[in-house]
Coordinates of C-alpha atoms and ligand atoms in Angstrom, one line a residue:
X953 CA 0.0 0.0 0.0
X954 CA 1.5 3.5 -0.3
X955 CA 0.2 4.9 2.3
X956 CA -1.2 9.3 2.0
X957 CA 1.4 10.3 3.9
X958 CA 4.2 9.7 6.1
X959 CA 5.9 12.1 8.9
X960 CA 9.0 13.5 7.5
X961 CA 12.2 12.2 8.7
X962 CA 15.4 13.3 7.6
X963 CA 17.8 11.3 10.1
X964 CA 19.1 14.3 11.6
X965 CA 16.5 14.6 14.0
X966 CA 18.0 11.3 16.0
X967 CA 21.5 12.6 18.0
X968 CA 19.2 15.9 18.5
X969 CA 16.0 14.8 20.6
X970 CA 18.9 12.7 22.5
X971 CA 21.1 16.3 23.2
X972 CA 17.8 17.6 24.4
X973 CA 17.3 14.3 26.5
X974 CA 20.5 14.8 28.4
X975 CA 21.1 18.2 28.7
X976 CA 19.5 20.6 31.4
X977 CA 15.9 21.6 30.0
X978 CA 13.1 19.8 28.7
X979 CA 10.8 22.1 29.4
X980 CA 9.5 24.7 26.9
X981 CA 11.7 27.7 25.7
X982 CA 14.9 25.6 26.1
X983 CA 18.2 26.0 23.9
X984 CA 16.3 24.4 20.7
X985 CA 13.4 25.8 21.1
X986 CA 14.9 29.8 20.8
X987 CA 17.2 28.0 17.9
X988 CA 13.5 26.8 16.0
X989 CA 12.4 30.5 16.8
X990 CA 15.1 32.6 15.9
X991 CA 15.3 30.2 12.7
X992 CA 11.7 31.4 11.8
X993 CA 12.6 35.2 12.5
X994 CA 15.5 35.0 10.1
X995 CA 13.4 33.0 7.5
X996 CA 10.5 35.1 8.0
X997 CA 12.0 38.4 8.4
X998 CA 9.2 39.3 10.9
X999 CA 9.0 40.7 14.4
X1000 CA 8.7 37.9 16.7
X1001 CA 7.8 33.6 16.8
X1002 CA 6.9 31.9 19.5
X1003 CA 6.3 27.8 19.3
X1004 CA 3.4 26.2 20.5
X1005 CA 2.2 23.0 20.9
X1006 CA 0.1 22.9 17.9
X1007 CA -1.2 25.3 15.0
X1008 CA -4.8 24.9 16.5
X1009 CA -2.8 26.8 19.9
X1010 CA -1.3 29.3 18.2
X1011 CA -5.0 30.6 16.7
X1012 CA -6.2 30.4 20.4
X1013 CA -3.5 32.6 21.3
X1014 CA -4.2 35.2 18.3
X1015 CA -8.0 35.0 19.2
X1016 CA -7.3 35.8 23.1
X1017 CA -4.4 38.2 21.7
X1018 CA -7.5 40.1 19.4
X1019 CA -9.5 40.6 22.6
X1020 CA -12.3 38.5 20.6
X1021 CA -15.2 39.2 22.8
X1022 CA -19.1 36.7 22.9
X1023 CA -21.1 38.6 20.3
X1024 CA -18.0 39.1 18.0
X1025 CA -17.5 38.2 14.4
X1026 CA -15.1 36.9 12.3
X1027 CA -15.1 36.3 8.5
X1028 CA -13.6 32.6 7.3
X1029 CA -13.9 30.3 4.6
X1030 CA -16.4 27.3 5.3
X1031 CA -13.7 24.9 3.2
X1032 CA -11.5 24.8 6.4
X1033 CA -10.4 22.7 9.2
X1034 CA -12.1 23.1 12.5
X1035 CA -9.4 24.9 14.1
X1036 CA -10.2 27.8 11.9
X1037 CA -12.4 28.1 13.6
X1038 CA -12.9 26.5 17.3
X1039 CA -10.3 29.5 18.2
X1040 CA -12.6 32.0 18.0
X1041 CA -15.8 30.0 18.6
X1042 CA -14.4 29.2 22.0
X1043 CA -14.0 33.1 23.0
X1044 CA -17.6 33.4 22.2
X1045 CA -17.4 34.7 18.3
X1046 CA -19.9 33.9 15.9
X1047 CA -18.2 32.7 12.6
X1048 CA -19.1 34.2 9.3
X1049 CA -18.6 32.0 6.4
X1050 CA -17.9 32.7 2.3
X1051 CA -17.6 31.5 -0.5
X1052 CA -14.1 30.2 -1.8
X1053 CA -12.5 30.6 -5.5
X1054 CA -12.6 27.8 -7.2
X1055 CA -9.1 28.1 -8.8
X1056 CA -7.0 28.2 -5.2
X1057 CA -10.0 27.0 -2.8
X1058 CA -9.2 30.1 -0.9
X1059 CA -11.7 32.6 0.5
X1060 CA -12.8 34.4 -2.6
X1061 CA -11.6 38.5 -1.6
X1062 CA -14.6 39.7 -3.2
X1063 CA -16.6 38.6 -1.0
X1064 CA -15.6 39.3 2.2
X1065 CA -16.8 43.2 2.6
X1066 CA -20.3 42.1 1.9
X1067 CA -20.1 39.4 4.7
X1068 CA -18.7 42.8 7.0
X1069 CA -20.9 44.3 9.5
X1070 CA -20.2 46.4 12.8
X1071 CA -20.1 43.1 14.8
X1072 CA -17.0 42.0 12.8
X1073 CA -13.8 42.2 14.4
X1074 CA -11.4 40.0 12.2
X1075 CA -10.5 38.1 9.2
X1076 CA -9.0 34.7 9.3
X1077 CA -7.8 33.6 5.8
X1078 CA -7.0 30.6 5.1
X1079 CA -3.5 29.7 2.3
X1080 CA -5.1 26.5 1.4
X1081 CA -2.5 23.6 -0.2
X1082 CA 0.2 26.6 1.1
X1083 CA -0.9 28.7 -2.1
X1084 CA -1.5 32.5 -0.5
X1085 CA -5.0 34.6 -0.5
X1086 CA -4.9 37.9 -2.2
X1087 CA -3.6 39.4 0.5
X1088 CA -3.2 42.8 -0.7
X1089 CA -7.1 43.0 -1.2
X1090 CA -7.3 41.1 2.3
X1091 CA -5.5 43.8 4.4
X1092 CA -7.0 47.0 2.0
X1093 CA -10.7 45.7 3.0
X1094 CA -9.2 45.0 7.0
X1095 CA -7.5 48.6 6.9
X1096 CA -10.4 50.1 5.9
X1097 CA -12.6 49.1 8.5
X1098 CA -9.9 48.7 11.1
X1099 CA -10.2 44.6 11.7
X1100 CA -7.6 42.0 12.8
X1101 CA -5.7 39.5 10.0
X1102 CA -5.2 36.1 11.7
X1103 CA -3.7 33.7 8.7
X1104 CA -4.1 30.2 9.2
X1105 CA -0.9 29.3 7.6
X1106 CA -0.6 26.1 8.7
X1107 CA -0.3 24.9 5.4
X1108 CA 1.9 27.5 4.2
X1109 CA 5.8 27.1 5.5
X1110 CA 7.9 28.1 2.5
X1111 CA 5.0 29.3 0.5
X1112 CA 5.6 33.5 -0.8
X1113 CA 3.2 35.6 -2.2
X1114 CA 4.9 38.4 -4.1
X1115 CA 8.4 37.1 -3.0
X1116 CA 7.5 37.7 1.2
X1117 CA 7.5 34.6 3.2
X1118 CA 3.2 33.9 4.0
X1119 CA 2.5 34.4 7.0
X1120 CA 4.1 37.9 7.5
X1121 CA 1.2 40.1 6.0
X1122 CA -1.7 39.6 9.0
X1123 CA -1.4 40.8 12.7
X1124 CA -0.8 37.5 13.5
X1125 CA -0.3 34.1 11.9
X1126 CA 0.3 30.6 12.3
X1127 CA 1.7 27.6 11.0
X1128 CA 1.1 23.6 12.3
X1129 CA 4.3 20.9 12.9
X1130 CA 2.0 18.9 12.5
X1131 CA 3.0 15.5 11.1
X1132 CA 1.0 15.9 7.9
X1133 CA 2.5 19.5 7.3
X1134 CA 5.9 19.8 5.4
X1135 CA 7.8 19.8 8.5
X1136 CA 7.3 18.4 11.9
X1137 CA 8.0 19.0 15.5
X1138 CA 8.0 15.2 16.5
X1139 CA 4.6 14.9 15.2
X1140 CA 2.3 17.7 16.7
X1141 CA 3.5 21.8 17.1
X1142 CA 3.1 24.9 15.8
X1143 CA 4.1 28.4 15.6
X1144 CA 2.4 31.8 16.4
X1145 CA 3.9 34.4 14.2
X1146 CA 3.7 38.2 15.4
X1147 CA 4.2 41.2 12.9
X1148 CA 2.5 43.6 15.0
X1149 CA 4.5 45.0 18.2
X1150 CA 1.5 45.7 20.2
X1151 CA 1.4 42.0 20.8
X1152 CA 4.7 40.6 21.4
X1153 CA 4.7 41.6 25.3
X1154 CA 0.9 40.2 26.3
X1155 CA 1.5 36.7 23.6
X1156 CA 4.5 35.8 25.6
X1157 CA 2.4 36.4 28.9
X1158 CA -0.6 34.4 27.4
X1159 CA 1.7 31.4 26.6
X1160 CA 3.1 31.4 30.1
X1161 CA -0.1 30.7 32.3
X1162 CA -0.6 34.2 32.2
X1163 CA 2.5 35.0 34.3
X1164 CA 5.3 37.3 33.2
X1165 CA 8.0 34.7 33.8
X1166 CA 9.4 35.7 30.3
X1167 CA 10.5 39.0 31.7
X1168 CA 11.2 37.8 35.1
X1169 CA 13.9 35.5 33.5
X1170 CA 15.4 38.1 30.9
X1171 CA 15.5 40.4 33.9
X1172 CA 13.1 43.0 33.3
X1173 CA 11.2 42.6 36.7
X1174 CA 12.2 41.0 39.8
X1175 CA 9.8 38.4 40.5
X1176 CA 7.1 36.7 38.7
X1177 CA 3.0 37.0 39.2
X1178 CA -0.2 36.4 37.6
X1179 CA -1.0 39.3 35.3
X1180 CA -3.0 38.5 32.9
X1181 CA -5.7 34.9 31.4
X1182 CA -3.7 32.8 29.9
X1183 CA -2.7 28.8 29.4
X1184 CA -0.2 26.8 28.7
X1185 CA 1.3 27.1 25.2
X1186 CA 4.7 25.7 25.0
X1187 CA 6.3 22.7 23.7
X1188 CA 8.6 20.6 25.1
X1189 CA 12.3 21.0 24.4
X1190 CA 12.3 17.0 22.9
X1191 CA 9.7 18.3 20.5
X1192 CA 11.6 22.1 19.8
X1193 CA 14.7 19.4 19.1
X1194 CA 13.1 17.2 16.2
X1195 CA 11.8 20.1 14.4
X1196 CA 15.1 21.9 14.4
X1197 CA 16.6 18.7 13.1
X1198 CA 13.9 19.2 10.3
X1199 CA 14.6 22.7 9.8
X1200 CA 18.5 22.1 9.0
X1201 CA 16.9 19.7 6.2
X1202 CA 14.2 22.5 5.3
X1203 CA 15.9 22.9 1.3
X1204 CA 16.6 19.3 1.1
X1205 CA 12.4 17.9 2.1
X1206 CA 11.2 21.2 0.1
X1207 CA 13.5 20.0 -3.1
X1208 CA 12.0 16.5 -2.4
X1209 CA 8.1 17.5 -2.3
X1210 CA 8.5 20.1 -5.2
X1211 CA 9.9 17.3 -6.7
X1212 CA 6.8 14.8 -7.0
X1213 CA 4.7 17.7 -7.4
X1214 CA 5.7 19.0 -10.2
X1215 CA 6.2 14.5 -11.6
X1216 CA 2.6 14.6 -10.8
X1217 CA 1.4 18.0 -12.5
X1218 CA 3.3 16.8 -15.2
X1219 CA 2.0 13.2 -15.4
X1220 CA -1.8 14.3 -15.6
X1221 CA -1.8 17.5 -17.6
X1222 CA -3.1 14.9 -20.8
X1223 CA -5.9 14.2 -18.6
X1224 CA -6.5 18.4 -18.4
X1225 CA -6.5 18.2 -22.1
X1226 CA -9.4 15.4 -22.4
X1227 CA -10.7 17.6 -19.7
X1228 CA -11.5 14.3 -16.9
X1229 CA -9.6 16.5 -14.3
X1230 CA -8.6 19.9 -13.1
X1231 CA -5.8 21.1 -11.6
X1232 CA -4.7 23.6 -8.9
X1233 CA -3.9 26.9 -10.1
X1234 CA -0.7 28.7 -8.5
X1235 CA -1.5 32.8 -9.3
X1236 CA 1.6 34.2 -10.9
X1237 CA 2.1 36.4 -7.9
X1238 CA 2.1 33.2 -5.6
X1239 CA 4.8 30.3 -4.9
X1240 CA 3.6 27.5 -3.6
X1241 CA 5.1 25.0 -1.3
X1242 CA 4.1 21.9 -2.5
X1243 CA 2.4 21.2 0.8
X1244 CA -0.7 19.0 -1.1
X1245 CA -1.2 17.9 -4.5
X1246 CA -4.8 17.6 -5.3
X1247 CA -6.8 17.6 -8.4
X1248 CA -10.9 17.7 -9.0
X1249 CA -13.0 15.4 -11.3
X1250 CA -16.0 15.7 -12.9
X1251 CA -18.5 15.1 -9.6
X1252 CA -18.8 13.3 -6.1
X1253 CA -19.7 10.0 -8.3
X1254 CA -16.4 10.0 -10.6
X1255 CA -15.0 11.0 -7.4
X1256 CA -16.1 7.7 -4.7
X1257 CA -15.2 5.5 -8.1
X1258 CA -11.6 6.8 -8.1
X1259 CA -10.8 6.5 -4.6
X1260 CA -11.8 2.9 -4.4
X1261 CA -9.9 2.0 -7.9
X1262 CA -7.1 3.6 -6.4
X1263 CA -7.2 1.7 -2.8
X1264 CA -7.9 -1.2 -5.1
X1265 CA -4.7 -0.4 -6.9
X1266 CA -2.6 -0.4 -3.5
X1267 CA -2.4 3.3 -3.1
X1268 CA -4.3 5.3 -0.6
X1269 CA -5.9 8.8 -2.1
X1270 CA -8.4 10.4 0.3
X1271 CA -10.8 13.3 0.0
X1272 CA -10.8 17.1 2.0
X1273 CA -12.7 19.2 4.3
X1274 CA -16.1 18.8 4.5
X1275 CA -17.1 22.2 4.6
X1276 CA -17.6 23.8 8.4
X1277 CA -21.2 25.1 7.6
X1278 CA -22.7 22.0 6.7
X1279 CA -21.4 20.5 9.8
X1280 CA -23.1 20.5 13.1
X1281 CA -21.0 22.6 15.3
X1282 CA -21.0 24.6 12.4
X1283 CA -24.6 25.2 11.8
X1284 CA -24.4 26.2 15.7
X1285 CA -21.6 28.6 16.1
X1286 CA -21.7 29.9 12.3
X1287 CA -23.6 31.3 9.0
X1288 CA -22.5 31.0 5.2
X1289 CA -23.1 34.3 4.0
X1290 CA -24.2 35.4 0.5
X1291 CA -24.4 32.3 -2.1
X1292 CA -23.0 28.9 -1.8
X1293 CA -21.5 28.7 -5.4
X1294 CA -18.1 26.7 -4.8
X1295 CA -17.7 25.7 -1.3
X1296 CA -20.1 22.9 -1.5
X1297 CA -19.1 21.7 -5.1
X1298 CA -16.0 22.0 -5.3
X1299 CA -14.7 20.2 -2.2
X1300 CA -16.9 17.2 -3.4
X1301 CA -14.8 16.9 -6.6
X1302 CA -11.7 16.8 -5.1
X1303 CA -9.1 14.2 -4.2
X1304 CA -5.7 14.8 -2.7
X1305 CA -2.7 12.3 -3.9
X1306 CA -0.2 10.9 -1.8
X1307 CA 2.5 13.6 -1.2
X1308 CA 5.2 13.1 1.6
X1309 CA 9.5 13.7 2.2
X1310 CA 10.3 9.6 2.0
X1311 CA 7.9 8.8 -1.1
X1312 CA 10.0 7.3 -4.2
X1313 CA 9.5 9.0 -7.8
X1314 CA 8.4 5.4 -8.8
X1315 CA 5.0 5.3 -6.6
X1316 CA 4.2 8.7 -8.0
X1317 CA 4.5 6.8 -11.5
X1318 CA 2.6 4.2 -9.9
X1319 CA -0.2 6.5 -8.9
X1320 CA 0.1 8.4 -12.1
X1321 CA -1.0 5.1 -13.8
X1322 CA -3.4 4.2 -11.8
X1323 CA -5.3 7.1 -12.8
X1324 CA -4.7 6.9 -16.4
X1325 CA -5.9 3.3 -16.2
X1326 CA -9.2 4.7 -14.8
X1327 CA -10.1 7.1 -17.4
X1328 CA -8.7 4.8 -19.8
X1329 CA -11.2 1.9 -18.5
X1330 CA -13.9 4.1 -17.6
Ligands
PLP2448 C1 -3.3 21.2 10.0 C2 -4.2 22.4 10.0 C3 -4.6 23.0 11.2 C4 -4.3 22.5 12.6 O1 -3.0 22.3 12.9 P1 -2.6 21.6 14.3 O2 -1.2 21.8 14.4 O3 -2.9 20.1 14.1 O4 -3.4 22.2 15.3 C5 -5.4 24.2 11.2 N1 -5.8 24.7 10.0 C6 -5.4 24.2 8.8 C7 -5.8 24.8 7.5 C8 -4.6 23.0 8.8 O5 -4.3 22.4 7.6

């Protein structure tokens, strides 16, 4: 069977997690975890990272960060995962779903000042497959009537959109280690990226229980208190340690997944030209990352058919979101707003392939096949 994906693994990662084992600290902000951080700050070029134990963290920080309030409401795309949106939903905010474009699967930027009313207090897009939103429109609409721009980017590591890094355009943004995700902190992490000084002091206060321990220990005040709500948002050092071991590898996995994307975009375009399947599009202002290779058939039908010749072929293919609005939790805490053109339809056609750092070429020529040999017999 080749399975949908496997969690990256380099080989680096090994003689790390044991250096974190033996040395001083395996608790959170230890010696890897500033090296993963200051890693992202270079990378990024932004103001300030701060690891977490997971991307679905990092949005709860960004949502307490926000000050989202019950009664508050914040514009998403209903083609999402559920920590999209539980962050805010557990704050008390009522979600506001639209429409996607069917080219990227991304919120569609038109539509989000229509979905806008004096309840709304942020904007969470979503870089879906790690190919950016039009964020240019994204901030112009949140400039002009003064809301917050959380990215969920926890698809997006490596991906640019007009040559920045994504994830550096929003108030705050964050990105999942997640062992799915192009790079992994031992399985489960993530990352809350700040590019607005207002909210470096209070995120590191959040993170810490609500204490300001971080300034206690850099010496800025001479003891630590409560001051603030907060949690607990930080990883362990063993997990800080397997992620850095993954960042020293960052080019090499990147090269590798670029790699059987592009053998897969490749391998189908003749079934774009006998029109059986579309493809992503990548907008010319946009790089993607090569986080998810996915394509869309003609309907849900064509679409159950091809999963189960492919399992019956040895390789596993699987489907996406369903989307949030049509779910239970979602009809509670949420409303689609304005027409339901592509959300519904679109994310019924498609299929994501198997994509992961240890895959061989060959099983992407096997999988290749396997789909020509269903059209072919269809
Ligand atoms: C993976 C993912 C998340 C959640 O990441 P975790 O690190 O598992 O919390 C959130 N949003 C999107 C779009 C994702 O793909």
């Amino acid at each position: 069977m080749i399975p949908f994906n496997m969690p990256p693994y380099t080989g680096e990662e090994d003689h790390l997690v044991l250096d974190a084992m033996r040395g001083p600290k395996l608790c959170g902000d230890g010696p890897y975890a500033l090296k993963c951080q200051k890693w992202f700050e270079d990378q990024l070029g932004c103001l300030k990272t701060l690891l977490t134990p997971s991307c679905t963290h990092a949005l709860e920080m960004a949502a307490i960060l926000i000050d989202i309030q019950p009664g508050d409401e914040v514009i998403m795309p209903s083609y999402t995962f559920v920590s999209t949106a539980n962050p805010f939903v557990l704050r008390g905010a009522k979600v506001v779903f639209v429409d996607i474009r069917p080219d990227t699967m991304n919120i569609d930027e038109t539509l989000i000042e229509a979905a806008i009313t004096d309840k709304t207090k942020a904007i969470v897009p979503v870089h879906y497959a790690g190919v950016s939103c039009d964020m240019d429109t994204i901030i112009r609409i949140a400039d002009k009537y003064k809301l917050f721009v959380v990215e969920d980017a926890a698809q997006a590591f490596y991906s640019y959109y007009k040559n920045e890094p994504v994830g550096t355009r929003g108030h705050l943004a964050a990105f999942s280690f997640h062992e799915t995700k192009n790079v992994t902190s031992g399985g489960e992490g993530g990352l809350l990226i700040i590019n607005d000084k207002r909210f470096v002091q209070r995120a590191e206060i959040i993170r810490e229980k609500g204490t300001n321990r971080s300034q206690f220990f850099r010496g800025m005040v001479d003891k630590y208190t409560w001051v603030d709500v907060g949690s607990s948002y930080l990883p362990s050092e063993i997990q800080a340690a397997y992620l850095y071991g993954q960042l020293l590898n960052a080019e090499k996995i990147q090269a590798k997944r670029l790699e059987i994307w592009r053998n897969y975009y490749n391998g189908l375009l003749p079934l774009v030209q006998r029109e059986l399947i579309t493809l992503s599009a990548v907008p010319g202002d946009c790089s993607q990352n090569a986080h998810m290779f996915y394509l869309k058939v003609r309907d849900i039908e064509v679409r159950t058919q091809l999963l189960s010749h492919l399992k019956a072929a040895g390789i596993l293919a699987v489907f996406h979101y369903v989307p949030l609005h049509s779910a239970i939790a979602g009809m509670q805490f949420g409303s689609f707003i304005g027409d339901d053109n592509f959300t519904t339809v679109e994310s019924s056609r498609l299929i994501r392939l198997p994509l992961y750092y240890g895959m061989d070429i060959a099983d992407c020529e096997k999988v290749i096949r396997a789909i020509f040999d269903f059209f072919d017999t269809l």
